[in-house]
Amino acid sequence: MAKPISIEVWNPNGKYRVISTKSMPGTRWIKLLTDQDCRVEICTENKTILSVDDILALIGDKCDGVIGQLTEDWGEVLFSALRRAGGTAFSNMAVGYNNVDVNAATKYGIGVGNTPGVLTETTAELAASLSLAASRRIVEADQFMRAGLYDGWLPHLFVGNLLKGQTVGVIGAGRIGSAYARMMIEGFKMNLIYYDLYQATRLEKFVTAYGQFLKANGEQPVTWKRAATMEDVLREADVISLHPVLDKTTYHLINKERLAIMKKEAILVNASRGPVIDEVALVEHLKVNPMFRVGLDVFEDEPYMKPGLADQKNAVVVPHIASASKWTREGMATLAALNVLGKIKGYPIWTDLNRVDVFLDENSPPPAACPSIVNAKQLGISASKL
Ligand SMILES: NC(=O)C1=CN([C@@H]2O[C@H](COP(=O)(O)OP(=O)(O)OC[C@H]3O[C@@H](n4cnc5c(N)ncnc54)[C@H](O)[C@@H]3O)[C@@H](O)[C@H]2O)C=CC1
Ligand SMILES: O=C(O)C(=O)CO
């Protein structure tokens, strides 16, 4: 028999049993569910990553919906078990859902929710922080100070790269990539080169207008270019930030050959998913190119780093915290809960992902809609008219 899993229960007499595999920030998400007749069970097991067996034990033989985490493996086994337990709803507490087999969920009639929009600016801010930390060698300099090694100003001490007037490269200019690009352009007056499968029209318009504004004020205008190939970005940019989804087209997008065409003093930032970079190739590249720097929020074998990465002074590494602002994490919990609630209640799907804020307003009830269900079309969920 499977080992019992420790849980905390809210509204024990609720009609719909909803599980959250982790405690999530804020309490609004719990209230939204309990107010709508849900019994909420939150896993309190002292274990960072739950296994498939742990989650099977949580689902049990009656479960209407689950809020899960990006560290969990949501595939055939879990979706078939959820279906057998009477469930129709799942949401990742994340915008990325590369940990979810959407086809398996669809096969069992289960909606797969995610949390776009609420983490765009927070994640872009962390990518910008990593860009600055890497370009100005903040972590190395901090460690030097704490080690008591500073004995006076020197002309060569921790010389880094100036961003102003340089070129920022964005690979994957979707919500987060575009927000990051704007920060680097507005903040540091960098020129933009980007690569995406689709044209980033709003971003292009913004850079054009900002360039005109600068020119009218007697400053050097910023420029933009949509690259025909990713290699063009890698060759031209001084700072490159990766923001695509992780799928088979982006796995090891940055490999040994592509690292070799980047500038020797370039800065590479990754706040998307670890496997977008071949991390073994990256470690080798960092070793032989000391002026090349990286800022990494995500890792190929998360939570582990590939051997040698931790020894590289030209790498700034943080533990997948790009979406970790209070507002964002509470908002992610709210959107995930409303995806599950909406699917259980048979609500339509929200259609304007640029307006997820309406779900986050503490002072008014959220719309009767699922904020974001990625397989809504396959499941025949209608669009909200709100
Ligand atoms: N480190 C962290 O904590 C966080 C990581 N993320 C990651 O960031 C990703 C992007 O999030 P959003 O910007 O909201 O998604 P989005 O869907 O708005 O943007 C992704 C962009 O990638 C582009 N793309 C897809 N395949 C590509 C390819 N082969 N080459 C170039 N571009 C390609 C798409 O066309 C799209 O414009 C998420 O899927 C997630 O994996 C998101 C939030 C936080
Ligand atoms: O939302 C995501 O995809 C994340 O990585 C969480 O920060």
CSV table of C-alpha atoms and ligand atoms in Angstrom, one decimal:
chain,number,residue,atom,x,y,z
A,1,MET,CA,0.0,0.0,0.0
A,2,ALA,CA,1.3,3.5,-0.9
A,3,LYS,CA,2.6,5.6,2.0
A,4,PRO,CA,0.0,8.2,3.2
A,5,ILE,CA,0.9,11.7,2.2
A,6,SER,CA,0.5,14.6,4.7
A,7,ILE,CA,-2.1,17.2,3.7
A,8,GLU,CA,-3.8,20.3,5.1
A,9,VAL,CA,-7.5,20.5,4.4
A,10,TRP,CA,-9.7,23.6,3.8
A,11,ASN,CA,-13.5,23.4,3.7
A,12,PRO,CA,-13.7,19.7,4.4
A,13,ASN,CA,-17.4,19.4,3.3
A,14,GLY,CA,-16.9,21.0,-0.1
A,15,LYS,CA,-18.4,19.1,-3.0
A,16,TYR,CA,-15.4,19.2,-5.4
A,17,ARG,CA,-12.1,17.8,-4.2
A,18,VAL,CA,-9.2,19.9,-5.5
A,19,ILE,CA,-5.6,19.1,-4.6
A,20,SER,CA,-2.6,21.4,-4.7
A,21,THR,CA,0.6,19.4,-4.8
A,22,LYS,CA,2.4,22.3,-3.0
A,23,SER,CA,1.6,25.1,-0.6
A,24,MET,CA,1.3,28.2,-2.8
A,25,PRO,CA,1.8,31.9,-1.9
A,26,GLY,CA,-1.2,34.0,-0.7
A,27,THR,CA,-4.6,32.8,0.5
A,28,ARG,CA,-6.9,34.3,-2.2
A,29,TRP,CA,-6.6,31.2,-4.3
A,30,ILE,CA,-7.8,29.1,-1.4
A,31,LYS,CA,-10.8,31.4,-0.7
A,32,LEU,CA,-11.8,31.5,-4.4
A,33,LEU,CA,-12.0,27.7,-4.4
A,34,THR,CA,-13.6,27.2,-1.0
A,35,ASP,CA,-16.2,29.9,-1.8
A,36,GLN,CA,-17.2,27.8,-4.8
A,37,ASP,CA,-17.8,24.6,-2.9
A,38,CYS,CA,-14.4,23.1,-3.2
A,39,ARG,CA,-12.6,21.0,-0.5
A,40,VAL,CA,-9.0,22.1,-0.9
A,41,GLU,CA,-6.2,19.7,0.0
A,42,ILE,CA,-2.7,21.0,0.1
A,43,CYS,CA,0.2,18.6,0.2
A,44,THR,CA,2.4,19.4,3.2
A,45,GLU,CA,4.9,16.6,2.6
A,46,ASN,CA,8.5,17.8,3.4
A,47,LYS,CA,9.9,16.9,0.0
A,48,THR,CA,10.8,19.4,-2.7
A,49,ILE,CA,9.9,17.4,-5.8
A,50,LEU,CA,7.0,14.9,-5.6
A,51,SER,CA,7.3,11.7,-7.5
A,52,VAL,CA,4.5,10.2,-9.7
A,53,ASP,CA,3.8,7.7,-7.0
A,54,ASP,CA,3.4,10.5,-4.4
A,55,ILE,CA,0.9,12.3,-6.6
A,56,LEU,CA,-1.0,9.1,-7.4
A,57,ALA,CA,-1.4,8.7,-3.6
A,58,LEU,CA,-2.7,12.2,-3.4
A,59,ILE,CA,-5.2,11.8,-6.2
A,60,GLY,CA,-6.7,8.7,-4.6
A,61,ASP,CA,-10.0,7.4,-5.9
A,62,LYS,CA,-12.0,10.7,-5.9
A,63,CYS,CA,-10.4,13.9,-7.2
A,64,ASP,CA,-12.0,16.6,-9.4
A,65,GLY,CA,-8.9,18.7,-10.2
A,66,VAL,CA,-5.2,19.2,-9.4
A,67,ILE,CA,-2.9,22.2,-9.2
A,68,GLY,CA,0.6,20.9,-10.0
A,69,GLN,CA,4.1,22.2,-10.3
A,70,LEU,CA,6.7,22.5,-13.1
A,71,THR,CA,9.0,20.0,-11.3
A,72,GLU,CA,6.4,17.2,-11.7
A,73,ASP,CA,6.0,14.7,-14.5
A,74,TRP,CA,2.4,15.0,-15.7
A,75,GLY,CA,1.9,12.3,-18.3
A,76,GLU,CA,-0.1,9.2,-19.1
A,77,VAL,CA,0.1,7.7,-15.6
A,78,LEU,CA,-1.2,10.7,-13.7
A,79,PHE,CA,-3.8,11.8,-16.2
A,80,SER,CA,-5.3,8.4,-16.5
A,81,ALA,CA,-5.4,8.1,-12.7
A,82,LEU,CA,-7.0,11.6,-12.4
A,83,ARG,CA,-9.6,10.6,-15.0
A,84,ARG,CA,-10.4,7.3,-13.1
A,85,ALA,CA,-10.8,9.5,-9.9
A,86,GLY,CA,-13.4,11.5,-11.8
A,87,GLY,CA,-11.1,14.5,-12.5
A,88,THR,CA,-11.3,16.8,-15.5
A,89,ALA,CA,-9.0,19.7,-14.5
A,90,PHE,CA,-5.3,20.2,-14.1
A,91,SER,CA,-3.3,23.4,-14.0
A,92,ASN,CA,0.4,24.0,-13.8
A,93,MET,CA,1.4,26.8,-11.5
A,94,ALA,CA,3.6,28.1,-14.3
A,95,VAL,CA,3.3,29.5,-17.8
A,96,GLY,CA,5.8,26.9,-19.2
A,97,TYR,CA,4.2,23.4,-19.5
A,98,ASN,CA,7.1,21.3,-21.0
A,99,ASN,CA,6.6,18.9,-18.0
A,100,VAL,CA,3.1,18.1,-19.1
A,101,ASP,CA,2.0,15.7,-21.8
A,102,VAL,CA,-0.9,17.7,-23.2
A,103,ASN,CA,-1.9,14.9,-25.7
A,104,ALA,CA,-2.3,12.5,-22.8
A,105,ALA,CA,-4.4,15.0,-20.9
A,106,THR,CA,-6.6,15.7,-23.9
A,107,LYS,CA,-7.1,11.9,-24.5
A,108,TYR,CA,-8.6,11.8,-21.0
A,109,GLY,CA,-10.7,14.9,-21.4
A,110,ILE,CA,-8.6,16.8,-18.9
A,111,GLY,CA,-7.9,20.6,-19.3
A,112,VAL,CA,-4.3,21.7,-18.9
A,113,GLY,CA,-4.1,25.2,-17.4
A,114,ASN,CA,-1.1,27.5,-17.3
A,115,THR,CA,-0.4,31.0,-16.0
A,116,PRO,CA,0.6,33.4,-18.7
A,117,GLY,CA,0.9,37.2,-18.3
A,118,VAL,CA,1.2,37.5,-14.6
A,119,LEU,CA,4.9,36.6,-14.6
A,120,THR,CA,6.0,38.5,-17.7
A,121,GLU,CA,7.5,41.6,-16.1
A,122,THR,CA,8.9,39.8,-13.1
A,123,THR,CA,10.7,37.2,-15.2
A,124,ALA,CA,12.0,39.9,-17.6
A,125,GLU,CA,13.3,41.9,-14.6
A,126,LEU,CA,15.3,38.9,-13.4
A,127,ALA,CA,16.7,38.4,-17.0
A,128,ALA,CA,17.7,42.1,-16.9
A,129,SER,CA,19.3,41.6,-13.4
A,130,LEU,CA,21.3,38.6,-14.7
A,131,SER,CA,22.4,40.7,-17.7
A,132,LEU,CA,23.7,43.5,-15.4
A,133,ALA,CA,25.2,41.1,-12.9
A,134,ALA,CA,27.1,39.3,-15.7
A,135,SER,CA,28.2,42.4,-17.6
A,136,ARG,CA,29.4,44.3,-14.4
A,137,ARG,CA,30.7,41.2,-12.6
A,138,ILE,CA,28.6,41.9,-9.6
A,139,VAL,CA,28.8,38.4,-8.0
A,140,GLU,CA,32.6,38.1,-8.4
A,141,ALA,CA,33.0,41.6,-7.0
A,142,ASP,CA,30.8,40.8,-4.0
A,143,GLN,CA,32.7,37.6,-3.2
A,144,PHE,CA,36.0,39.6,-3.5
A,145,MET,CA,34.7,42.2,-0.9
A,146,ARG,CA,33.5,39.5,1.5
A,147,ALA,CA,36.8,37.7,1.3
A,148,GLY,CA,38.5,40.8,2.5
A,149,LEU,CA,40.6,41.2,-0.6
A,150,TYR,CA,39.7,44.8,-1.4
A,151,ASP,CA,42.7,47.0,-0.6
A,152,GLY,CA,42.0,50.1,-2.7
A,153,TRP,CA,40.7,51.4,-6.0
A,154,LEU,CA,42.6,50.1,-9.1
A,155,PRO,CA,42.2,51.0,-12.8
A,156,HIS,CA,41.8,47.3,-13.8
A,157,LEU,CA,39.6,46.1,-10.9
A,158,PHE,CA,36.6,44.2,-12.1
A,159,VAL,CA,36.4,45.9,-15.5
A,160,GLY,CA,33.2,44.7,-17.3
A,161,ASN,CA,31.1,45.7,-20.3
A,162,LEU,CA,29.2,48.9,-21.0
A,163,LEU,CA,25.6,48.2,-22.2
A,164,LYS,CA,24.7,51.6,-23.6
A,165,GLY,CA,24.7,51.7,-27.4
A,166,GLN,CA,25.5,48.0,-27.6
A,167,THR,CA,23.2,45.4,-29.2
A,168,VAL,CA,20.8,43.3,-27.3
A,169,GLY,CA,19.8,40.0,-28.9
A,170,VAL,CA,16.5,38.3,-28.0
A,171,ILE,CA,15.7,34.7,-29.0
A,172,GLY,CA,12.0,34.1,-28.5
A,173,ALA,CA,10.4,37.6,-28.6
A,174,GLY,CA,7.1,36.5,-27.0
A,175,ARG,CA,5.6,38.1,-23.9
A,176,ILE,CA,8.7,37.8,-21.7
A,177,GLY,CA,11.3,38.3,-24.5
A,178,SER,CA,9.6,41.5,-25.6
A,179,ALA,CA,9.3,42.8,-22.0
A,180,TYR,CA,13.0,42.1,-21.5
A,181,ALA,CA,13.9,43.8,-24.8
A,182,ARG,CA,12.0,46.9,-23.8
A,183,MET,CA,13.8,47.1,-20.4
A,184,MET,CA,17.2,46.9,-22.1
A,185,ILE,CA,16.3,49.4,-24.8
A,186,GLU,CA,14.6,51.9,-22.5
A,187,GLY,CA,17.0,51.4,-19.6
A,188,PHE,CA,20.3,51.2,-21.5
A,189,LYS,CA,19.5,52.5,-25.0
A,190,MET,CA,20.6,49.3,-26.6
A,191,ASN,CA,19.8,48.4,-30.2
A,192,LEU,CA,17.7,45.3,-30.8
A,193,ILE,CA,18.2,42.3,-32.9
A,194,TYR,CA,15.7,39.5,-32.4
A,195,TYR,CA,14.8,36.0,-33.7
A,196,ASP,CA,11.4,34.5,-33.4
A,197,LEU,CA,9.2,32.3,-35.6
A,198,TYR,CA,6.7,35.2,-35.7
A,199,GLN,CA,7.1,38.9,-36.2
A,200,ALA,CA,7.1,40.9,-32.9
A,201,THR,CA,5.1,43.8,-34.4
A,202,ARG,CA,4.3,45.6,-31.1
A,203,LEU,CA,8.0,45.4,-30.0
A,204,GLU,CA,9.1,46.7,-33.4
A,205,LYS,CA,6.7,49.6,-33.2
A,206,PHE,CA,7.8,50.5,-29.7
A,207,VAL,CA,11.5,50.6,-30.7
A,208,THR,CA,10.7,52.7,-33.7
A,209,ALA,CA,8.8,55.2,-31.6
A,210,TYR,CA,11.4,55.3,-28.9
A,211,GLY,CA,14.1,55.8,-31.5
A,212,GLN,CA,12.2,58.8,-32.9
A,213,PHE,CA,11.7,60.2,-29.4
A,214,LEU,CA,15.5,60.0,-28.7
A,215,LYS,CA,16.3,61.6,-32.0
A,216,ALA,CA,13.9,64.4,-31.3
A,217,ASN,CA,15.8,65.0,-28.1
A,218,GLY,CA,19.1,65.1,-29.8
A,219,GLU,CA,20.2,61.6,-28.7
A,220,GLN,CA,21.4,58.7,-30.8
A,221,PRO,CA,18.2,56.8,-31.8
A,222,VAL,CA,17.9,53.1,-31.0
A,223,THR,CA,17.3,50.6,-33.8
A,224,TRP,CA,15.7,47.2,-34.3
A,225,LYS,CA,16.3,44.3,-36.7
A,226,ARG,CA,14.4,41.1,-37.1
A,227,ALA,CA,17.0,38.5,-37.9
A,228,ALA,CA,16.5,36.0,-40.7
A,229,THR,CA,18.4,33.3,-38.7
A,230,MET,CA,19.3,32.7,-35.1
A,231,GLU,CA,22.9,32.7,-36.1
A,232,ASP,CA,22.6,36.4,-37.1
A,233,VAL,CA,21.6,37.2,-33.6
A,234,LEU,CA,24.5,35.2,-32.1
A,235,ARG,CA,27.0,36.9,-34.4
A,236,GLU,CA,25.8,40.5,-33.9
A,237,ALA,CA,24.6,40.8,-30.3
A,238,ASP,CA,26.6,41.8,-27.3
A,239,VAL,CA,24.0,40.5,-24.8
A,240,ILE,CA,21.8,37.6,-25.8
A,241,SER,CA,18.8,36.5,-23.7
A,242,LEU,CA,16.9,33.3,-24.4
A,243,HIS,CA,13.1,33.4,-24.0
A,244,PRO,CA,11.5,30.7,-26.2
A,245,VAL,CA,9.3,27.8,-25.0
A,246,LEU,CA,11.1,24.5,-24.5
A,247,ASP,CA,10.1,22.0,-27.2
A,248,LYS,CA,11.9,19.8,-29.6
A,249,THR,CA,12.7,22.8,-31.8
A,250,THR,CA,14.5,24.6,-29.0
A,251,TYR,CA,16.2,21.7,-27.2
A,252,HIS,CA,20.0,22.5,-27.2
A,253,LEU,CA,19.3,25.6,-29.4
A,254,ILE,CA,22.6,26.9,-28.0
A,255,ASN,CA,25.2,24.2,-28.7
A,256,LYS,CA,29.0,24.1,-29.2
A,257,GLU,CA,28.8,25.3,-32.8
A,258,ARG,CA,26.5,28.2,-31.9
A,259,LEU,CA,28.6,29.3,-28.9
A,260,ALA,CA,31.6,29.4,-31.2
A,261,ILE,CA,30.0,32.1,-33.4
A,262,MET,CA,29.2,34.4,-30.5
A,263,LYS,CA,31.4,37.4,-29.7
A,264,LYS,CA,34.3,36.4,-27.3
A,265,GLU,CA,33.0,39.0,-24.8
A,266,ALA,CA,29.3,38.3,-25.3
A,267,ILE,CA,26.9,37.8,-22.4
A,268,LEU,CA,24.4,35.0,-22.6
A,269,VAL,CA,21.3,34.9,-20.3
A,270,ASN,CA,18.9,32.0,-19.9
A,271,ALA,CA,15.7,32.4,-17.9
A,272,SER,CA,13.6,30.1,-20.1
A,273,ARG,CA,14.3,26.4,-19.6
A,274,GLY,CA,17.7,24.7,-18.9
A,275,PRO,CA,17.7,22.3,-21.9
A,276,VAL,CA,17.6,25.2,-24.3
A,277,ILE,CA,21.4,25.3,-23.7
A,278,ASP,CA,23.7,22.3,-24.1
A,279,GLU,CA,25.2,22.9,-20.6
A,280,VAL,CA,28.2,20.6,-21.1
A,281,ALA,CA,29.2,22.6,-24.2
A,282,LEU,CA,28.6,25.9,-22.3
A,283,VAL,CA,31.0,24.8,-19.4
A,284,GLU,CA,33.7,24.1,-21.9
A,285,HIS,CA,33.1,27.4,-23.7
A,286,LEU,CA,33.3,29.3,-20.4
A,287,LYS,CA,36.6,27.6,-19.5
A,288,VAL,CA,38.4,28.7,-22.7
A,289,ASN,CA,36.7,32.1,-23.0
A,290,PRO,CA,37.1,33.9,-19.7
A,291,MET,CA,35.7,37.1,-21.0
A,292,PHE,CA,32.4,35.4,-22.1
A,293,ARG,CA,29.8,35.5,-19.3
A,294,VAL,CA,26.5,33.9,-18.6
A,295,GLY,CA,23.6,34.5,-16.3
A,296,LEU,CA,21.6,31.4,-15.7
A,297,ASP,CA,18.3,31.0,-13.8
A,298,VAL,CA,17.6,27.5,-15.2
A,299,PHE,CA,19.7,24.4,-15.7
A,300,GLU,CA,19.7,21.4,-18.0
A,301,ASP,CA,19.4,18.8,-15.1
A,302,GLU,CA,17.7,21.0,-12.6
A,303,PRO,CA,18.2,21.1,-9.7
A,304,TYR,CA,21.8,20.0,-10.5
A,305,MET,CA,24.4,21.9,-12.5
A,306,LYS,CA,26.7,20.1,-15.0
A,307,PRO,CA,30.1,19.4,-13.6
A,308,GLY,CA,32.4,22.4,-13.7
A,309,LEU,CA,29.8,25.1,-14.0
A,310,ALA,CA,29.9,26.1,-10.3
A,311,ASP,CA,33.7,26.6,-10.6
A,312,GLN,CA,33.4,29.2,-13.4
A,313,LYS,CA,33.8,32.8,-12.2
A,314,ASN,CA,32.3,34.0,-15.5
A,315,ALA,CA,28.9,32.4,-14.6
A,316,VAL,CA,26.2,33.9,-12.4
A,317,VAL,CA,23.8,31.2,-11.3
A,318,VAL,CA,20.5,31.5,-9.4
A,319,PRO,CA,18.0,28.8,-8.5
A,320,HIS,CA,15.0,29.3,-11.0
A,321,ILE,CA,13.7,32.4,-9.2
A,322,ALA,CA,12.8,34.5,-12.3
A,323,SER,CA,9.1,34.6,-11.4
A,324,ALA,CA,9.7,35.0,-7.7
A,325,SER,CA,8.1,38.3,-6.8
A,326,LYS,CA,5.2,38.2,-4.2
A,327,TRP,CA,2.7,39.7,-6.6
A,328,THR,CA,3.5,37.3,-9.4
A,329,ARG,CA,3.6,34.2,-7.3
A,330,GLU,CA,0.3,35.0,-5.6
A,331,GLY,CA,-1.1,35.8,-9.1
A,332,MET,CA,0.2,32.5,-10.5
A,333,ALA,CA,-1.5,30.6,-7.7
A,334,THR,CA,-4.8,32.5,-8.4
A,335,LEU,CA,-4.7,31.8,-12.1
A,336,ALA,CA,-3.9,28.1,-11.6
A,337,ALA,CA,-6.8,27.8,-9.1
A,338,LEU,CA,-9.2,29.6,-11.4
A,339,ASN,CA,-8.2,27.3,-14.3
A,340,VAL,CA,-9.1,24.3,-12.2
A,341,LEU,CA,-12.2,25.8,-10.9
A,342,GLY,CA,-13.4,27.1,-14.3
A,343,LYS,CA,-12.8,23.6,-15.9
A,344,ILE,CA,-14.7,21.9,-13.1
A,345,LYS,CA,-17.6,24.3,-13.4
A,346,GLY,CA,-17.7,24.2,-17.2
A,347,TYR,CA,-16.8,27.9,-17.7
A,348,PRO,CA,-15.6,29.2,-21.1
A,349,ILE,CA,-12.1,30.2,-21.8
A,350,TRP,CA,-10.8,33.7,-21.4
A,351,THR,CA,-9.5,35.0,-24.8
A,352,ASP,CA,-7.4,38.0,-24.1
A,353,LEU,CA,-4.2,37.0,-22.4
A,354,ASN,CA,-3.2,40.7,-22.3
A,355,ARG,CA,-6.0,41.2,-19.8
A,356,VAL,CA,-5.4,38.6,-17.1
A,357,ASP,CA,-5.3,41.4,-14.5
A,358,VAL,CA,-9.1,41.2,-14.2
A,359,PHE,CA,-8.6,37.8,-12.5
A,360,LEU,CA,-6.2,39.3,-10.0
A,361,ASP,CA,-8.2,42.2,-8.6
A,362,GLU,CA,-8.6,41.5,-4.9
A,363,ASN,CA,-11.6,43.8,-4.7
A,364,SER,CA,-13.9,42.2,-7.3
A,365,PRO,CA,-14.9,38.7,-8.1
A,366,PRO,CA,-13.0,37.2,-11.0
A,367,PRO,CA,-14.8,36.6,-14.3
A,368,ALA,CA,-16.6,33.2,-14.7
A,369,ALA,CA,-14.0,32.0,-17.2
A,370,CYS,CA,-10.9,29.8,-17.3
A,371,PRO,CA,-7.9,32.2,-17.5
A,372,SER,CA,-5.8,29.9,-19.7
A,373,ILE,CA,-6.3,26.3,-20.8
A,374,VAL,CA,-3.8,25.3,-23.4
A,375,ASN,CA,-5.9,22.4,-24.9
A,376,ALA,CA,-9.2,24.4,-24.8
A,377,LYS,CA,-9.7,24.0,-28.6
A,378,GLN,CA,-9.0,20.3,-28.6
A,379,LEU,CA,-11.5,19.9,-25.7
A,380,GLY,CA,-14.1,22.0,-27.5
A,381,ILE,CA,-14.2,24.6,-24.6
A,382,SER,CA,-16.0,27.7,-25.9
A,383,ALA,CA,-14.6,31.2,-25.8
A,384,SER,CA,-15.8,33.7,-23.2
A,385,LYS,CA,-17.9,36.6,-24.4
A,386,LEU,CA,-17.0,38.7,-21.3
B,1,LIG,N1,12.8,31.0,-15.4
B,1,LIG,C1,11.5,31.1,-15.0
B,1,LIG,O1,11.2,31.2,-13.9
B,1,LIG,C2,10.5,31.3,-16.1
B,1,LIG,C3,10.6,30.7,-17.3
B,1,LIG,N2,9.6,30.9,-18.2
B,1,LIG,C4,9.8,30.2,-19.6
B,1,LIG,O2,9.7,31.2,-20.6
B,1,LIG,C5,9.0,30.7,-21.6
B,1,LIG,C6,8.4,31.8,-22.4
B,1,LIG,O3,7.3,32.4,-21.8
B,1,LIG,P1,6.4,33.5,-22.5
B,1,LIG,O4,7.2,34.7,-23.0
B,1,LIG,O5,5.3,33.8,-21.5
B,1,LIG,O6,5.8,32.7,-23.7
B,1,LIG,P2,5.4,33.2,-25.2
B,1,LIG,O7,4.7,32.1,-25.8
B,1,LIG,O8,4.8,34.5,-25.1
B,1,LIG,O9,6.8,33.4,-25.9
B,1,LIG,C7,7.6,32.3,-26.4
B,1,LIG,C8,8.1,32.7,-27.7
B,1,LIG,O10,9.1,31.7,-28.2
B,1,LIG,C9,8.9,31.7,-29.6
B,1,LIG,N3,9.5,30.4,-30.1
B,1,LIG,C10,9.0,29.2,-30.1
B,1,LIG,N4,9.8,28.3,-30.7
B,1,LIG,C11,10.9,29.1,-31.2
B,1,LIG,C12,12.0,28.7,-31.9
B,1,LIG,N5,12.3,27.5,-32.3
B,1,LIG,N6,12.9,29.7,-32.1
B,1,LIG,C13,12.7,31.0,-31.7
B,1,LIG,N7,11.6,31.4,-31.1
B,1,LIG,C14,10.7,30.4,-30.8
B,1,LIG,C15,7.4,31.8,-29.8
B,1,LIG,O11,7.1,32.1,-31.2
B,1,LIG,C16,7.1,32.9,-28.8
B,1,LIG,O12,7.1,34.2,-29.4
B,1,LIG,C17,8.0,29.8,-21.0
B,1,LIG,O13,7.5,28.8,-21.9
B,1,LIG,C18,8.8,29.2,-19.8
B,1,LIG,O14,9.4,28.0,-20.2
B,1,LIG,C19,8.5,31.6,-18.0
B,1,LIG,C20,8.3,32.2,-16.8
B,1,LIG,C21,9.3,32.1,-15.7
B,2,LIG,O1,6.2,29.9,-15.2
B,2,LIG,C1,7.2,29.2,-15.5
B,2,LIG,O2,7.3,28.7,-16.6
B,2,LIG,C2,8.2,29.1,-14.5
B,2,LIG,O3,9.3,28.7,-14.9
B,2,LIG,C3,7.9,29.5,-13.1
B,2,LIG,O4,8.7,30.5,-12.7
